[in-house]
Amino acid sequence: SRKAKKKKRQDRNQREQQRSYKISQQIKELRNVLAESNIPFKPNKYSILMSVADYIKQLQARAVHLDEEHRKLISTVTQ
């Protein structure tokens, strides 16, 4: 029936709006992480996501470097 189709479409639209809202909220959260970390970014969703990906890669590289430094220090201390 017409009413059922309309209701189905409204439900689908409602779910899509909720999904879109959740994504926007998470992107705002990522923007806040960048801002708190003094990472420059352009205020659009694409740039925020790209900047976050770059920041994660930087943090991963730093973690690897710090692990290497830690191992060196441990081996120096235990000699």
Short mmCIF file of N, CA, C and O in Angstrom, two decimals:
data_model
loop_
_atom_site.label_atom_id
_atom_site.label_comp_id
_atom_site.label_asym_id
_atom_site.label_seq_id
_atom_site.Cartn_x
_atom_site.Cartn_y
_atom_site.Cartn_z
N SER A 1 0.84 -1.20 0.00
CA SER A 1 0.00 0.00 0.00
C SER A 1 0.88 1.26 0.00
O SER A 1 2.06 1.21 0.32
N ARG A 2 0.25 2.35 -0.31
CA ARG A 2 0.96 3.62 -0.36
C ARG A 2 1.49 4.04 1.00
O ARG A 2 2.62 4.51 1.11
N LYS A 3 0.65 3.86 2.03
CA LYS A 3 1.06 4.24 3.38
C LYS A 3 2.27 3.44 3.84
O LYS A 3 3.19 3.98 4.45
N ALA A 4 2.27 2.15 3.54
CA ALA A 4 3.37 1.28 3.95
C ALA A 4 4.66 1.69 3.25
O ALA A 4 5.73 1.73 3.88
N LYS A 5 4.58 2.01 1.96
CA LYS A 5 5.77 2.45 1.21
C LYS A 5 6.31 3.76 1.77
O LYS A 5 7.51 3.94 1.92
N LYS A 6 5.38 4.68 2.07
CA LYS A 6 5.79 5.97 2.62
C LYS A 6 6.47 5.78 3.98
O LYS A 6 7.51 6.38 4.25
N LYS A 7 5.88 4.93 4.81
CA LYS A 7 6.46 4.65 6.14
C LYS A 7 7.84 4.03 6.00
O LYS A 7 8.78 4.40 6.71
N LYS A 8 7.97 3.10 5.06
CA LYS A 8 9.26 2.44 4.83
C LYS A 8 10.32 3.47 4.41
O LYS A 8 11.44 3.45 4.89
N ARG A 9 9.93 4.37 3.52
CA ARG A 9 10.85 5.41 3.06
C ARG A 9 11.23 6.34 4.19
O ARG A 9 12.40 6.71 4.35
N GLN A 10 10.25 6.72 5.02
CA GLN A 10 10.53 7.59 6.16
C GLN A 10 11.49 6.90 7.14
O GLN A 10 12.42 7.54 7.65
N ASP A 11 11.27 5.62 7.38
CA ASP A 11 12.15 4.87 8.28
C ASP A 11 13.58 4.82 7.74
O ASP A 11 14.55 4.99 8.47
N ARG A 12 13.68 4.57 6.44
CA ARG A 12 14.99 4.51 5.79
C ARG A 12 15.68 5.87 5.89
O ARG A 12 16.87 5.96 6.20
N ASN A 13 14.94 6.95 5.63
CA ASN A 13 15.50 8.30 5.73
C ASN A 13 15.96 8.60 7.15
O ASN A 13 17.01 9.20 7.35
N GLN A 14 15.16 8.17 8.11
CA GLN A 14 15.50 8.38 9.53
C GLN A 14 16.81 7.66 9.87
O GLN A 14 17.69 8.23 10.51
N ARG A 15 16.94 6.41 9.43
CA ARG A 15 18.17 5.65 9.70
C ARG A 15 19.38 6.31 9.04
O ARG A 15 20.45 6.40 9.63
N GLU A 16 19.20 6.80 7.83
CA GLU A 16 20.29 7.47 7.11
C GLU A 16 20.69 8.77 7.82
O GLU A 16 21.88 9.08 7.95
N GLN A 17 19.72 9.51 8.32
CA GLN A 17 20.02 10.74 9.06
C GLN A 17 20.78 10.41 10.34
O GLN A 17 21.72 11.11 10.70
N GLN A 18 20.37 9.35 11.03
CA GLN A 18 21.07 8.95 12.25
C GLN A 18 22.51 8.53 11.94
O GLN A 18 23.44 8.90 12.65
N ARG A 19 22.69 7.77 10.87
CA ARG A 19 24.02 7.33 10.46
C ARG A 19 24.90 8.53 10.13
O ARG A 19 26.04 8.65 10.58
N SER A 20 24.35 9.45 9.36
CA SER A 20 25.07 10.66 8.97
C SER A 20 25.44 11.49 10.20
O SER A 20 26.56 12.02 10.31
N TYR A 21 24.53 11.61 11.16
CA TYR A 21 24.79 12.36 12.39
C TYR A 21 25.92 11.72 13.19
O TYR A 21 26.84 12.41 13.66
N LYS A 22 25.90 10.39 13.31
CA LYS A 22 26.95 9.69 14.05
C LYS A 22 28.32 9.89 13.42
O LYS A 22 29.31 10.12 14.10
N ILE A 23 28.36 9.82 12.10
CA ILE A 23 29.63 10.04 11.37
C ILE A 23 30.12 11.47 11.61
O ILE A 23 31.30 11.70 11.91
N SER A 24 29.22 12.44 11.53
CA SER A 24 29.60 13.84 11.77
C SER A 24 30.12 14.04 13.19
O SER A 24 31.10 14.77 13.39
N GLN A 25 29.49 13.39 14.16
CA GLN A 25 29.94 13.51 15.55
C GLN A 25 31.35 12.94 15.71
O GLN A 25 32.19 13.51 16.40
N GLN A 26 31.62 11.81 15.09
CA GLN A 26 32.95 11.19 15.19
C GLN A 26 34.00 12.05 14.49
O GLN A 26 35.12 12.18 14.97
N ILE A 27 33.63 12.68 13.38
CA ILE A 27 34.58 13.56 12.70
C ILE A 27 34.87 14.79 13.56
O ILE A 27 36.01 15.25 13.63
N LYS A 28 33.86 15.28 14.26
CA LYS A 28 34.10 16.39 15.20
C LYS A 28 35.08 15.97 16.28
O LYS A 28 35.96 16.74 16.68
N GLU A 29 34.92 14.76 16.77
CA GLU A 29 35.83 14.23 17.80
C GLU A 29 37.26 14.17 17.26
O GLU A 29 38.21 14.56 17.94
N LEU A 30 37.42 13.70 16.03
CA LEU A 30 38.75 13.64 15.42
C LEU A 30 39.31 15.05 15.23
O LEU A 30 40.51 15.28 15.44
N ARG A 31 38.46 15.99 14.83
CA ARG A 31 38.90 17.38 14.69
C ARG A 31 39.42 17.91 16.03
O ARG A 31 40.45 18.59 16.08
N ASN A 32 38.74 17.57 17.11
CA ASN A 32 39.18 18.00 18.45
C ASN A 32 40.54 17.40 18.81
O ASN A 32 41.38 18.07 19.39
N VAL A 33 40.74 16.13 18.45
CA VAL A 33 42.03 15.48 18.71
C VAL A 33 43.14 16.23 17.97
O VAL A 33 44.20 16.51 18.54
N LEU A 34 42.89 16.56 16.71
CA LEU A 34 43.89 17.30 15.93
C LEU A 34 44.17 18.67 16.56
O LEU A 34 45.33 19.07 16.70
N ALA A 35 43.12 19.37 16.93
CA ALA A 35 43.27 20.71 17.50
C ALA A 35 44.06 20.64 18.81
O ALA A 35 44.98 21.44 19.03
N GLU A 36 43.73 19.70 19.68
CA GLU A 36 44.43 19.54 20.96
C GLU A 36 45.89 19.17 20.76
O GLU A 36 46.73 19.47 21.62
N SER A 37 46.20 18.53 19.65
CA SER A 37 47.58 18.10 19.36
C SER A 37 48.32 19.11 18.49
O SER A 37 49.44 18.84 18.05
N ASN A 38 47.70 20.26 18.26
CA ASN A 38 48.29 21.32 17.43
C ASN A 38 48.68 20.83 16.03
O ASN A 38 49.71 21.22 15.49
N ILE A 39 47.86 19.97 15.47
CA ILE A 39 48.08 19.47 14.12
C ILE A 39 47.25 20.35 13.18
O ILE A 39 46.04 20.48 13.36
N PRO A 40 47.90 20.97 12.17
CA PRO A 40 47.12 21.82 11.25
C PRO A 40 46.19 20.99 10.36
O PRO A 40 46.54 19.88 9.95
N PHE A 41 45.04 21.52 10.08
CA PHE A 41 44.08 20.85 9.20
C PHE A 41 43.11 21.87 8.64
O PHE A 41 42.89 22.91 9.25
N LYS A 42 42.57 21.57 7.47
CA LYS A 42 41.53 22.41 6.90
C LYS A 42 40.19 21.94 7.47
O LYS A 42 40.01 20.75 7.71
N PRO A 43 39.26 22.88 7.68
CA PRO A 43 38.00 22.51 8.36
C PRO A 43 36.98 21.83 7.44
O PRO A 43 35.83 22.26 7.36
N ASN A 44 37.39 20.77 6.75
CA ASN A 44 36.40 19.99 6.02
C ASN A 44 36.66 18.51 6.33
O ASN A 44 37.75 18.13 6.75
N LYS A 45 35.64 17.70 6.14
CA LYS A 45 35.71 16.30 6.57
C LYS A 45 36.86 15.54 5.92
O LYS A 45 37.57 14.80 6.58
N TYR A 46 37.05 15.75 4.63
CA TYR A 46 38.12 15.05 3.92
C TYR A 46 39.48 15.39 4.52
O TYR A 46 40.28 14.49 4.81
N SER A 47 39.75 16.67 4.70
CA SER A 47 41.05 17.10 5.24
C SER A 47 41.25 16.60 6.67
O SER A 47 42.37 16.23 7.05
N ILE A 48 40.19 16.62 7.45
CA ILE A 48 40.29 16.11 8.82
C ILE A 48 40.67 14.64 8.80
O ILE A 48 41.60 14.21 9.51
N LEU A 49 40.01 13.84 7.98
CA LEU A 49 40.32 12.41 7.90
C LEU A 49 41.75 12.18 7.40
O LEU A 49 42.47 11.33 7.94
N MET A 50 42.19 12.95 6.41
CA MET A 50 43.55 12.81 5.89
C MET A 50 44.57 13.19 6.97
O MET A 50 45.59 12.50 7.15
N SER A 51 44.31 14.28 7.68
CA SER A 51 45.23 14.73 8.73
C SER A 51 45.30 13.72 9.87
O SER A 51 46.37 13.48 10.42
N VAL A 52 44.17 13.14 10.21
CA VAL A 52 44.15 12.11 11.27
C VAL A 52 44.97 10.90 10.83
O VAL A 52 45.76 10.36 11.61
N ALA A 53 44.81 10.47 9.59
CA ALA A 53 45.58 9.33 9.08
C ALA A 53 47.07 9.63 9.13
O ALA A 53 47.87 8.79 9.57
N ASP A 54 47.47 10.83 8.71
CA ASP A 54 48.88 11.22 8.77
C ASP A 54 49.39 11.25 10.21
O ASP A 54 50.50 10.81 10.49
N TYR A 55 48.58 11.78 11.10
CA TYR A 55 48.95 11.86 12.52
C TYR A 55 49.14 10.46 13.11
O TYR A 55 50.10 10.22 13.84
N ILE A 56 48.27 9.55 12.79
CA ILE A 56 48.40 8.17 13.27
C ILE A 56 49.71 7.56 12.76
O ILE A 56 50.44 6.91 13.53
N LYS A 57 50.03 7.79 11.49
CA LYS A 57 51.29 7.27 10.93
C LYS A 57 52.50 7.87 11.66
O LYS A 57 53.47 7.15 11.95
N GLN A 58 52.44 9.17 11.96
CA GLN A 58 53.53 9.81 12.72
C GLN A 58 53.67 9.17 14.09
O GLN A 58 54.79 8.91 14.55
N LEU A 59 52.54 8.96 14.76
CA LEU A 59 52.58 8.36 16.10
C LEU A 59 53.12 6.94 16.05
O LEU A 59 53.89 6.52 16.93
N GLN A 60 52.76 6.19 15.02
CA GLN A 60 53.27 4.82 14.88
C GLN A 60 54.78 4.84 14.67
O GLN A 60 55.50 4.05 15.30
N ALA A 61 55.27 5.74 13.83
CA ALA A 61 56.71 5.84 13.59
C ALA A 61 57.43 6.24 14.87
O ALA A 61 58.50 5.71 15.19
N ARG A 62 56.84 7.15 15.62
CA ARG A 62 57.44 7.58 16.89
C ARG A 62 57.48 6.43 17.88
O ARG A 62 58.47 6.24 18.61
N ALA A 63 56.43 5.64 17.92
CA ALA A 63 56.38 4.49 18.83
C ALA A 63 57.49 3.50 18.48
O ALA A 63 58.17 2.98 19.38
N VAL A 64 57.70 3.24 17.20
CA VAL A 64 58.77 2.33 16.76
C VAL A 64 60.13 2.89 17.20
O VAL A 64 60.96 2.17 17.76
N HIS A 65 60.34 4.18 16.98
CA HIS A 65 61.60 4.83 17.36
C HIS A 65 61.82 4.74 18.87
O HIS A 65 62.92 4.40 19.33
N LEU A 66 60.79 5.03 19.64
CA LEU A 66 60.92 4.98 21.10
C LEU A 66 61.17 3.56 21.59
O LEU A 66 61.95 3.36 22.54
N ASP A 67 60.56 2.57 20.95
CA ASP A 67 60.82 1.17 21.32
C ASP A 67 62.28 0.82 21.07
O ASP A 67 62.91 0.14 21.90
N GLU A 68 62.82 1.29 19.94
CA GLU A 68 64.23 1.02 19.63
C GLU A 68 65.13 1.68 20.67
O GLU A 68 66.09 1.07 21.15
N GLU A 69 64.83 2.93 21.00
CA GLU A 69 65.62 3.65 22.02
C GLU A 69 65.55 2.92 23.36
O GLU A 69 66.55 2.78 24.06
N HIS A 70 64.37 2.45 23.71
CA HIS A 70 64.18 1.73 24.97
C HIS A 70 65.01 0.46 24.99
O HIS A 70 65.68 0.16 25.99
N ARG A 71 65.00 -0.30 23.90
CA ARG A 71 65.81 -1.52 23.82
C ARG A 71 67.30 -1.21 23.97
O ARG A 71 68.02 -1.92 24.65
N LYS A 72 67.75 -0.14 23.32
CA LYS A 72 69.16 0.26 23.43
C LYS A 72 69.52 0.59 24.87
O LYS A 72 70.58 0.19 25.37
N LEU A 73 68.65 1.34 25.52
CA LEU A 73 68.91 1.72 26.91
C LEU A 73 68.96 0.49 27.82
O LEU A 73 69.82 0.38 28.68
N ILE A 74 68.03 -0.42 27.61
CA ILE A 74 68.00 -1.65 28.41
C ILE A 74 69.26 -2.44 28.21
O ILE A 74 69.88 -2.92 29.17
N SER A 75 69.71 -2.58 26.97
CA SER A 75 70.92 -3.37 26.71
C SER A 75 72.15 -2.67 27.28
O SER A 75 73.08 -3.31 27.76
N THR A 76 72.16 -1.33 27.29
CA THR A 76 73.28 -0.59 27.88
C THR A 76 73.32 -0.80 29.39
O THR A 76 74.38 -1.02 29.98
N VAL A 77 72.16 -0.74 30.01
CA VAL A 77 72.07 -0.88 31.48
C VAL A 77 72.42 -2.30 31.91
O VAL A 77 73.03 -2.50 32.97
N THR A 78 72.05 -3.29 31.11
CA THR A 78 72.27 -4.68 31.52
C THR A 78 73.65 -5.22 31.16
O THR A 78 73.97 -6.36 31.46
N GLN A 79 74.48 -4.40 30.53
CA GLN A 79 75.83 -4.87 30.17
C GLN A 79 76.76 -4.84 31.37
O GLN A 79 76.68 -4.05 32.25
#
